Amino acid sequence: MILFIKLLRESFLSAFQSIIVNKLRTFLSLLGITIGIFAVISVFTIVDSMENTIRKNIESLGNNVLFIQKWPWSFSSDFPWWKYFNRPETRYSDLTEILKRSNSIESATFIISTTKTLTHLQRSVDNVGVSCVSHDYEKVFPVKLSSGRYFTLQESNSGKNVVIIGSNVAESLFENQDPIGKQVKVFGRKLEVIGVFEKEGKDLMGNSPDDQALMPVNFARNVIDISSEYYNPTLVVKARPNYSNAETIDELTGVMRAIRKLKPGSEDNFSINEPDVLTKGFESIFGVISIAGWIIGGFSLLVGGFGIANIMFVSVRERTHIIGIQKSLGAKNYFIMFEFLFEAIILCLVGGLFGLLLVYFGTLIVSGAFDMELTLTAGNIILGVSVSALIGLVSGYIPAYMASKLDPVVAIRTGN
């Protein structure tokens, strides 16, 4: 065992010395592997970071939240939109009926959404995401405020003209002033600012509470048609802790069919959507992107592998005389084979590490420049190193095997 370890060490040192001596050849050999690992791991890093961000955003909704809407959430290419086009929109009155008839619902809220311009004196902010909600919105979704408060029950029920605005909206309209108690204008009406959302930044889809405004739906129903498809009316329900989503969906389906007075056997004219559907949909999309990454990077890795194999054949030919001397002095076949295998694997590992370094620096640049969190995970590092070592093993095996089988007499004579 000690002799074997000693021989392995000598093989490793001999391979490393050969790499150091032939710097230009080493650099050219590394280039293909570096580009290939960079391409593959870059795609995986982007996909993993996007998937983690989306998963966190979806999980922040809660795993027991369901959306009752006209349209189903679907990622299929043959989406039958004509089937759902004539469905009725979700109505505010459905909220009261669901809470009255359902046993599995802990809380529920009615939401309509649009984009408007908010103004204060001479200042204005365009493209503000305005959500008009019923009172229990904060029981379904987390509402984090940096200042001020949420709507009171009386304000929500009476449709008082109050609003909670995002931090970016507050900064644009009021600069360094405290916005609480001041007024903004939207829908042609003045509303009192009673709260400001905590600054959170944008998510992967470009949405952020920093650029939004929240107001009671009973205020909005006095100035707009809240049942209009334009505002995407949605009922969001939160199930009780001891109910599964499947149980809640079954009950809600029965309740909604009763509210809509649908006959037995007729199709539902509503959709109950789970956030988990979004996760599965994005997973399929990211799976396709990952395959594309393997294809793109695979060509570079293939070219790099052929380059390594070619260099190793050249290396065997150059060192034929030395191989003959080593074998005449008693070097075993496996010693010669390990020597060249180590050289090929080391070349690929160094190239792979350079590729991983490029990915790491790329994540730092992108994260700093585009407000997008990219992380090179330990899993992707292990993948990059493993793929590099495997390519080195495959590319170097045939040259190493040929070197180990050389006849010492012929090798010495050929070298001369």
Short mmCIF file of C-alpha atoms in Angstrom, two decimals:
data_model
loop_
_atom_site.label_atom_id
_atom_site.label_comp_id
_atom_site.label_asym_id
_atom_site.label_seq_id
_atom_site.Cartn_x
_atom_site.Cartn_y
_atom_site.Cartn_z
CA MET A 1 0.00 0.00 0.00
CA ILE A 2 2.83 2.40 0.89
CA LEU A 3 4.54 1.60 -2.41
CA PHE A 4 1.28 2.16 -4.30
CA ILE A 5 0.76 5.54 -2.64
CA LYS A 6 4.36 6.49 -3.40
CA LEU A 7 3.91 5.57 -7.06
CA LEU A 8 0.67 7.56 -7.22
CA ARG A 9 2.47 10.57 -5.76
CA GLU A 10 5.27 10.29 -8.31
CA SER A 11 2.73 9.96 -11.12
CA PHE A 12 0.93 13.07 -9.91
CA LEU A 13 4.17 15.09 -9.63
CA SER A 14 5.33 13.95 -13.06
CA ALA A 15 2.00 14.94 -14.62
CA PHE A 16 2.03 18.30 -12.85
CA GLN A 17 5.59 19.01 -13.99
CA SER A 18 4.64 18.23 -17.60
CA ILE A 19 1.75 20.71 -17.36
CA ILE A 20 4.00 23.45 -15.94
CA VAL A 21 6.69 22.99 -18.57
CA ASN A 22 4.29 23.23 -21.54
CA LYS A 23 2.51 26.48 -20.57
CA LEU A 24 1.14 27.49 -23.99
CA ARG A 25 -0.13 24.02 -24.76
CA THR A 26 -1.69 23.83 -21.30
CA PHE A 27 -3.44 27.17 -21.78
CA LEU A 28 -4.91 26.16 -25.14
CA SER A 29 -6.05 22.85 -23.68
CA LEU A 30 -7.76 24.60 -20.78
CA LEU A 31 -9.65 27.08 -22.95
CA GLY A 32 -12.29 24.70 -24.31
CA ILE A 33 -13.02 23.20 -20.90
CA THR A 34 -13.16 26.65 -19.29
CA ILE A 35 -15.68 27.93 -21.84
CA GLY A 36 -17.78 24.76 -21.60
CA ILE A 37 -17.95 24.75 -17.79
CA PHE A 38 -18.66 28.49 -17.81
CA ALA A 39 -21.56 28.02 -20.25
CA VAL A 40 -23.15 25.09 -18.42
CA ILE A 41 -22.72 26.36 -14.85
CA SER A 42 -23.78 29.90 -15.84
CA VAL A 43 -27.10 28.58 -17.13
CA PHE A 44 -27.60 26.40 -14.05
CA THR A 45 -26.71 29.28 -11.73
CA ILE A 46 -29.21 31.61 -13.42
CA VAL A 47 -31.91 28.94 -13.48
CA ASP A 48 -31.36 27.96 -9.83
CA SER A 49 -31.34 31.60 -8.68
CA MET A 50 -34.50 32.41 -10.63
CA GLU A 51 -36.21 29.25 -9.40
CA ASN A 52 -35.28 29.96 -5.76
CA THR A 53 -36.52 33.55 -6.05
CA ILE A 54 -39.81 32.51 -7.64
CA ARG A 55 -40.25 29.72 -5.10
CA LYS A 56 -39.70 32.17 -2.22
CA ASN A 57 -42.19 34.63 -3.72
CA ILE A 58 -44.79 31.91 -4.17
CA GLU A 59 -44.14 30.44 -0.71
CA SER A 60 -44.59 33.93 0.77
CA LEU A 61 -48.24 33.69 -0.32
CA GLY A 62 -48.63 30.67 1.92
CA ASN A 63 -49.23 27.04 1.03
CA ASN A 64 -52.89 27.23 2.03
CA VAL A 65 -53.96 30.16 -0.17
CA LEU A 66 -56.27 29.68 -3.16
CA PHE A 67 -57.33 32.09 -5.92
CA ILE A 68 -60.88 31.99 -7.31
CA GLN A 69 -60.90 33.58 -10.77
CA LYS A 70 -62.38 33.43 -14.23
CA TRP A 71 -59.19 32.14 -15.85
CA PRO A 72 -57.17 29.07 -14.82
CA TRP A 73 -53.42 29.27 -14.39
CA SER A 74 -51.98 27.17 -17.17
CA PHE A 75 -48.63 26.83 -18.96
CA SER A 76 -49.84 24.51 -21.75
CA SER A 77 -49.26 25.46 -25.38
CA ASP A 78 -52.83 24.49 -26.35
CA PHE A 79 -54.59 26.69 -23.81
CA PRO A 80 -58.32 26.73 -24.79
CA TRP A 81 -58.92 30.42 -24.10
CA TRP A 82 -62.24 30.37 -25.98
CA LYS A 83 -63.57 27.95 -23.38
CA TYR A 84 -63.04 30.42 -20.55
CA PHE A 85 -63.70 33.70 -22.37
CA ASN A 86 -67.46 33.75 -21.71
CA ARG A 87 -67.21 32.80 -18.05
CA PRO A 88 -68.64 35.37 -15.60
CA GLU A 89 -66.21 37.41 -13.55
CA THR A 90 -65.78 36.85 -9.82
CA ARG A 91 -68.06 39.21 -7.89
CA TYR A 92 -67.72 41.00 -4.60
CA SER A 93 -70.95 39.38 -3.41
CA ASP A 94 -69.30 35.95 -3.80
CA LEU A 95 -67.04 36.86 -0.88
CA THR A 96 -69.91 37.14 1.58
CA GLU A 97 -71.51 33.91 0.37
CA ILE A 98 -68.26 31.93 0.59
CA LEU A 99 -67.57 33.09 4.15
CA LYS A 100 -71.17 32.23 5.08
CA ARG A 101 -71.25 28.74 3.53
CA SER A 102 -67.69 27.46 3.92
CA ASN A 103 -66.29 25.67 6.96
CA SER A 104 -62.70 25.34 5.72
CA ILE A 105 -61.99 29.04 5.13
CA GLU A 106 -60.11 30.99 7.79
CA SER A 107 -60.19 34.33 5.95
CA ALA A 108 -60.83 35.69 2.46
CA THR A 109 -60.42 38.90 0.51
CA PHE A 110 -61.71 40.40 -2.74
CA ILE A 111 -59.12 42.14 -4.91
CA ILE A 112 -59.17 44.21 -8.08
CA SER A 113 -56.02 45.60 -9.66
CA THR A 114 -55.13 48.30 -12.13
CA THR A 115 -52.38 50.78 -12.97
CA LYS A 116 -52.86 54.49 -12.31
CA THR A 117 -51.03 57.78 -11.89
CA LEU A 118 -50.89 59.17 -8.34
CA THR A 119 -50.46 62.91 -7.84
CA HIS A 120 -49.71 65.25 -4.96
CA LEU A 121 -49.70 68.97 -5.67
CA GLN A 122 -47.37 69.36 -8.68
CA ARG A 123 -45.75 65.93 -8.37
CA SER A 124 -46.96 62.71 -9.94
CA VAL A 125 -45.94 59.05 -10.22
CA ASP A 126 -46.99 57.02 -13.25
CA ASN A 127 -47.68 53.28 -13.54
CA VAL A 128 -48.44 52.73 -9.87
CA GLY A 129 -49.98 49.30 -9.24
CA VAL A 130 -53.26 50.09 -7.48
CA SER A 131 -54.97 47.26 -5.57
CA CYS A 132 -58.43 47.76 -4.13
CA VAL A 133 -59.13 45.17 -1.44
CA SER A 134 -61.67 44.09 1.13
CA HIS A 135 -60.81 44.40 4.81
CA ASP A 136 -59.33 40.95 5.52
CA TYR A 137 -56.56 41.41 2.95
CA GLU A 138 -53.99 41.67 5.74
CA LYS A 139 -55.18 38.32 7.16
CA VAL A 140 -54.52 36.59 3.82
CA PHE A 141 -51.31 38.37 2.77
CA PRO A 142 -48.55 39.80 4.99
CA VAL A 143 -48.70 43.60 5.11
CA LYS A 144 -45.41 45.12 6.28
CA LEU A 145 -45.53 48.85 7.03
CA SER A 146 -42.60 51.13 7.75
CA SER A 147 -44.94 53.80 9.11
CA GLY A 148 -48.62 54.40 9.65
CA ARG A 149 -51.31 51.73 9.95
CA TYR A 150 -53.70 49.43 8.08
CA PHE A 151 -57.35 50.27 7.38
CA THR A 152 -59.81 50.04 10.24
CA LEU A 153 -62.93 47.89 9.76
CA GLN A 154 -65.07 51.02 9.68
CA GLU A 155 -62.87 52.59 6.98
CA SER A 156 -63.08 49.46 4.86
CA ASN A 157 -66.84 48.98 5.23
CA SER A 158 -67.70 52.64 4.63
CA GLY A 159 -65.31 52.98 1.70
CA LYS A 160 -63.41 55.85 3.27
CA ASN A 161 -60.92 57.56 0.98
CA VAL A 162 -57.71 56.26 2.59
CA VAL A 163 -54.66 54.68 0.98
CA ILE A 164 -51.41 52.88 1.85
CA ILE A 165 -48.56 53.64 -0.56
CA GLY A 166 -45.22 52.05 -1.40
CA SER A 167 -41.88 53.54 -0.35
CA ASN A 168 -40.91 54.57 -3.91
CA VAL A 169 -44.27 56.30 -4.37
CA ALA A 170 -43.83 58.09 -1.04
CA GLU A 171 -40.30 59.24 -1.94
CA SER A 172 -41.38 60.51 -5.36
CA LEU A 173 -44.43 62.40 -4.13
CA PHE A 174 -43.23 63.69 -0.77
CA GLU A 175 -39.40 63.58 -0.92
CA ASN A 176 -38.18 63.98 2.68
CA GLN A 177 -41.59 64.82 4.14
CA ASP A 178 -43.69 62.46 6.23
CA PRO A 179 -46.53 61.33 3.93
CA ILE A 180 -48.82 60.19 6.76
CA GLY A 181 -51.88 62.41 6.89
CA LYS A 182 -51.22 64.03 3.51
CA GLN A 183 -53.36 63.52 0.42
CA VAL A 184 -52.81 61.95 -2.99
CA LYS A 185 -55.13 62.02 -5.95
CA VAL A 186 -56.21 58.90 -7.90
CA PHE A 187 -59.39 58.02 -9.82
CA GLY A 188 -60.05 61.76 -9.76
CA ARG A 189 -60.53 61.65 -5.97
CA LYS A 190 -58.33 62.70 -3.05
CA LEU A 191 -57.28 60.03 -0.56
CA GLU A 192 -55.53 60.37 2.77
CA VAL A 193 -52.24 58.47 3.17
CA ILE A 194 -52.46 56.37 6.35
CA GLY A 195 -49.51 54.02 5.83
CA VAL A 196 -46.30 53.33 3.89
CA PHE A 197 -45.09 49.84 2.94
CA GLU A 198 -41.64 48.65 3.97
CA LYS A 199 -39.10 48.90 1.18
CA GLU A 200 -38.57 45.41 -0.28
CA GLY A 201 -37.20 45.86 -3.80
CA LYS A 202 -38.43 44.11 -6.94
CA ASP A 203 -39.00 40.41 -7.28
CA LEU A 204 -37.99 38.36 -10.32
CA MET A 205 -41.20 39.30 -12.13
CA GLY A 206 -40.52 43.02 -11.64
CA ASN A 207 -43.29 43.46 -9.05
CA SER A 208 -42.74 45.32 -5.81
CA PRO A 209 -44.87 46.81 -3.02
CA ASP A 210 -42.53 49.80 -3.31
CA ASP A 211 -44.42 50.92 -6.42
CA GLN A 212 -47.94 50.04 -5.31
CA ALA A 213 -50.92 51.54 -3.55
CA LEU A 214 -53.59 49.79 -1.47
CA MET A 215 -57.07 51.13 -0.81
CA PRO A 216 -60.49 49.81 0.31
CA VAL A 217 -62.51 48.19 -2.45
CA ASN A 218 -65.65 49.87 -1.10
CA PHE A 219 -64.08 53.22 -1.98
CA ALA A 220 -63.22 51.99 -5.48
CA ARG A 221 -66.75 50.70 -6.17
CA ASN A 222 -67.98 54.31 -5.93
CA VAL A 223 -65.75 55.45 -8.79
CA ILE A 224 -65.25 52.37 -11.03
CA ASP A 225 -67.01 49.14 -12.01
CA ILE A 226 -65.25 46.61 -9.78
CA SER A 227 -66.86 43.68 -11.63
CA SER A 228 -65.22 44.67 -14.92
CA GLU A 229 -62.83 42.16 -16.49
CA TYR A 230 -60.40 45.06 -16.96
CA TYR A 231 -59.64 45.01 -13.22
CA ASN A 232 -59.18 41.22 -12.98
CA PRO A 233 -61.50 40.69 -9.96
CA THR A 234 -60.19 37.89 -7.76
CA LEU A 235 -61.25 36.15 -4.58
CA VAL A 236 -58.34 34.93 -2.46
CA VAL A 237 -59.11 32.53 0.37
CA LYS A 238 -56.91 31.18 3.14
CA ALA A 239 -57.75 27.74 4.48
CA ARG A 240 -57.80 26.78 8.12
CA PRO A 241 -54.63 25.01 9.35
CA ASN A 242 -56.35 21.62 9.74
CA TYR A 243 -57.64 21.56 6.13
CA SER A 244 -55.62 20.45 3.12
CA ASN A 245 -55.80 22.33 -0.17
CA ALA A 246 -57.59 19.37 -1.76
CA GLU A 247 -60.30 19.42 0.91
CA THR A 248 -60.68 23.18 0.62
CA ILE A 249 -60.89 23.05 -3.17
CA ASP A 250 -63.58 20.35 -2.99
CA GLU A 251 -65.65 22.41 -0.59
CA LEU A 252 -65.12 25.68 -2.50
CA THR A 253 -66.11 23.98 -5.75
CA GLY A 254 -69.43 22.94 -4.20
CA VAL A 255 -69.98 26.38 -2.69
CA MET A 256 -69.20 28.23 -5.93
CA ARG A 257 -71.42 25.90 -7.96
CA ALA A 258 -74.24 26.59 -5.51
CA ILE A 259 -73.64 30.36 -5.71
CA ARG A 260 -73.59 30.24 -9.53
CA LYS A 261 -76.61 27.86 -9.51
CA LEU A 262 -74.93 25.39 -11.85
CA LYS A 263 -76.85 22.24 -12.76
CA PRO A 264 -75.45 18.80 -11.91
CA GLY A 265 -73.16 17.57 -14.71
CA SER A 266 -72.50 21.04 -16.12
CA GLU A 267 -68.93 22.35 -16.23
CA ASP A 268 -67.60 24.77 -13.65
CA ASN A 269 -67.60 28.38 -14.87
CA PHE A 270 -64.83 29.43 -12.48
CA SER A 271 -61.27 28.35 -11.65
CA ILE A 272 -59.70 27.67 -8.28
CA ASN A 273 -55.95 28.19 -8.67
CA GLU A 274 -53.14 27.06 -6.39
CA PRO A 275 -49.75 28.82 -6.16
CA ASP A 276 -48.19 25.37 -6.44
CA VAL A 277 -49.32 25.30 -10.08
CA LEU A 278 -47.03 28.25 -10.77
CA THR A 279 -44.09 26.44 -9.20
CA LYS A 280 -44.66 23.36 -11.35
CA GLY A 281 -45.10 25.48 -14.46
CA PHE A 282 -41.85 27.33 -13.90
CA GLU A 283 -40.06 24.07 -13.15
CA SER A 284 -40.96 22.77 -16.61
CA ILE A 285 -39.75 26.01 -18.20
CA PHE A 286 -36.50 25.93 -16.25
CA GLY A 287 -36.05 22.27 -17.20
CA VAL A 288 -36.08 23.26 -20.88
CA ILE A 289 -33.60 26.07 -20.20
CA SER A 290 -31.31 23.63 -18.36
CA ILE A 291 -31.37 21.24 -21.31
CA ALA A 292 -30.49 24.13 -23.62
CA GLY A 293 -27.60 24.99 -21.30
CA TRP A 294 -26.29 21.42 -21.49
CA ILE A 295 -26.54 21.48 -25.29
CA ILE A 296 -24.76 24.83 -25.64
CA GLY A 297 -22.09 24.04 -23.07
CA GLY A 298 -21.88 20.43 -24.23
CA PHE A 299 -20.46 21.44 -27.60
CA SER A 300 -17.72 23.45 -25.88
CA LEU A 301 -17.01 20.56 -23.52
CA LEU A 302 -16.91 18.15 -26.46
CA VAL A 303 -14.43 20.35 -28.32
CA GLY A 304 -12.43 20.78 -25.12
CA GLY A 305 -12.42 17.02 -24.55
CA PHE A 306 -11.11 16.37 -28.07
CA GLY A 307 -8.49 19.06 -27.46
CA ILE A 308 -7.36 17.37 -24.24
CA ALA A 309 -7.23 13.97 -25.97
CA ASN A 310 -5.18 15.42 -28.85
CA ILE A 311 -2.73 17.07 -26.46
CA MET A 312 -2.36 13.82 -24.53
CA PHE A 313 -1.56 11.88 -27.73
CA VAL A 314 1.10 14.48 -28.50
CA SER A 315 2.40 14.22 -24.95
CA VAL A 316 2.66 10.42 -25.20
CA ARG A 317 4.56 10.71 -28.49
CA GLU A 318 6.95 13.31 -27.06
CA ARG A 319 7.68 11.22 -23.96
CA THR A 320 7.90 7.81 -25.63
CA HIS A 321 11.63 7.60 -24.88
CA ILE A 322 11.05 8.49 -21.20
CA ILE A 323 8.25 5.93 -20.97
CA GLY A 324 10.62 3.28 -22.32
CA ILE A 325 13.26 4.17 -19.74
CA GLN A 326 10.68 4.15 -16.91
CA LYS A 327 9.40 0.70 -17.95
CA SER A 328 12.93 -0.68 -18.34
CA LEU A 329 13.63 0.44 -14.77
CA GLY A 330 10.63 -1.50 -13.51
CA ALA A 331 7.73 0.95 -13.77
CA LYS A 332 4.42 -0.90 -13.90
CA ASN A 333 1.81 -0.35 -16.58
CA TYR A 334 -0.60 1.21 -14.08
CA PHE A 335 2.10 3.71 -13.04
CA ILE A 336 2.46 4.92 -16.64
CA MET A 337 -1.31 4.95 -17.08
CA PHE A 338 -1.92 6.92 -13.89
CA GLU A 339 0.73 9.44 -14.90
CA PHE A 340 -1.09 10.39 -18.11
CA LEU A 341 -4.55 10.09 -16.60
CA PHE A 342 -3.54 12.47 -13.83
CA GLU A 343 -2.23 14.92 -16.40
CA ALA A 344 -5.51 14.88 -18.36
CA ILE A 345 -7.65 15.16 -15.21
CA ILE A 346 -5.54 17.97 -13.77
CA LEU A 347 -5.79 19.88 -17.05
CA CYS A 348 -9.59 19.56 -17.06
CA LEU A 349 -9.93 20.39 -13.36
CA VAL A 350 -7.87 23.56 -13.73
CA GLY A 351 -9.93 24.54 -16.78
CA GLY A 352 -13.14 23.81 -14.88
CA LEU A 353 -11.99 25.88 -11.88
CA PHE A 354 -11.26 28.83 -14.16
CA GLY A 355 -14.75 28.44 -15.62
CA LEU A 356 -16.25 28.42 -12.11
CA LEU A 357 -14.27 31.54 -11.21
CA LEU A 358 -15.69 33.31 -14.25
CA VAL A 359 -19.19 32.30 -13.19
CA TYR A 360 -18.55 33.54 -9.64
CA PHE A 361 -17.31 36.94 -10.79
CA GLY A 362 -20.23 37.09 -13.22
CA THR A 363 -22.70 36.58 -10.37
CA LEU A 364 -21.10 39.46 -8.45
CA ILE A 365 -21.31 41.78 -11.47
CA VAL A 366 -24.92 40.89 -12.35
CA SER A 367 -26.10 41.04 -8.71
CA GLY A 368 -24.56 44.48 -8.27
CA ALA A 369 -25.65 45.95 -11.61
CA PHE A 370 -29.20 44.62 -12.04
CA ASP A 371 -30.55 44.24 -8.48
CA MET A 372 -30.88 40.51 -9.10
CA GLU A 373 -29.54 37.99 -6.62
CA LEU A 374 -27.42 35.34 -8.35
CA THR A 375 -25.65 32.73 -6.26
CA LEU A 376 -23.13 30.09 -7.28
CA THR A 377 -24.31 27.19 -5.15
CA ALA A 378 -22.20 24.40 -3.71
CA GLY A 379 -24.16 21.94 -5.83
CA ASN A 380 -23.20 23.72 -9.05
CA ILE A 381 -19.55 23.93 -7.93
CA ILE A 382 -19.51 20.17 -7.28
CA LEU A 383 -21.20 19.60 -10.65
CA GLY A 384 -18.60 21.71 -12.44
CA VAL A 385 -15.68 19.94 -10.76
CA SER A 386 -17.21 16.49 -11.36
CA VAL A 387 -17.89 17.15 -15.04
CA SER A 388 -14.34 18.48 -15.48
CA ALA A 389 -12.81 15.40 -13.84
CA LEU A 390 -15.02 13.07 -15.89
CA ILE A 391 -14.00 14.75 -19.15
CA GLY A 392 -10.35 14.46 -18.13
CA LEU A 393 -10.80 10.76 -17.34
CA VAL A 394 -12.58 10.01 -20.64
CA SER A 395 -10.28 12.17 -22.79
CA GLY A 396 -7.10 10.84 -21.24
CA TYR A 397 -7.95 7.17 -20.98
CA ILE A 398 -7.04 6.03 -24.51
CA PRO A 399 -3.71 7.96 -24.67
CA ALA A 400 -2.84 6.74 -21.15
CA TYR A 401 -3.73 3.15 -22.03
CA MET A 402 -1.60 3.29 -25.19
CA ALA A 403 1.32 4.69 -23.19
CA SER A 404 1.03 1.94 -20.59
CA LYS A 405 1.13 -0.78 -23.27
CA LEU A 406 4.31 0.46 -25.01
CA ASP A 407 7.12 -2.06 -25.27
CA PRO A 408 10.13 -0.60 -23.38
CA VAL A 409 12.68 -1.62 -26.04
CA VAL A 410 10.61 -0.25 -28.92
CA ALA A 411 9.84 2.91 -26.90
CA ILE A 412 13.52 3.63 -26.19
CA ARG A 413 14.45 2.97 -29.81
CA THR A 414 11.57 5.14 -31.10
CA GLY A 415 12.57 7.98 -28.78
CA ASN A 416 16.08 7.94 -30.18
#
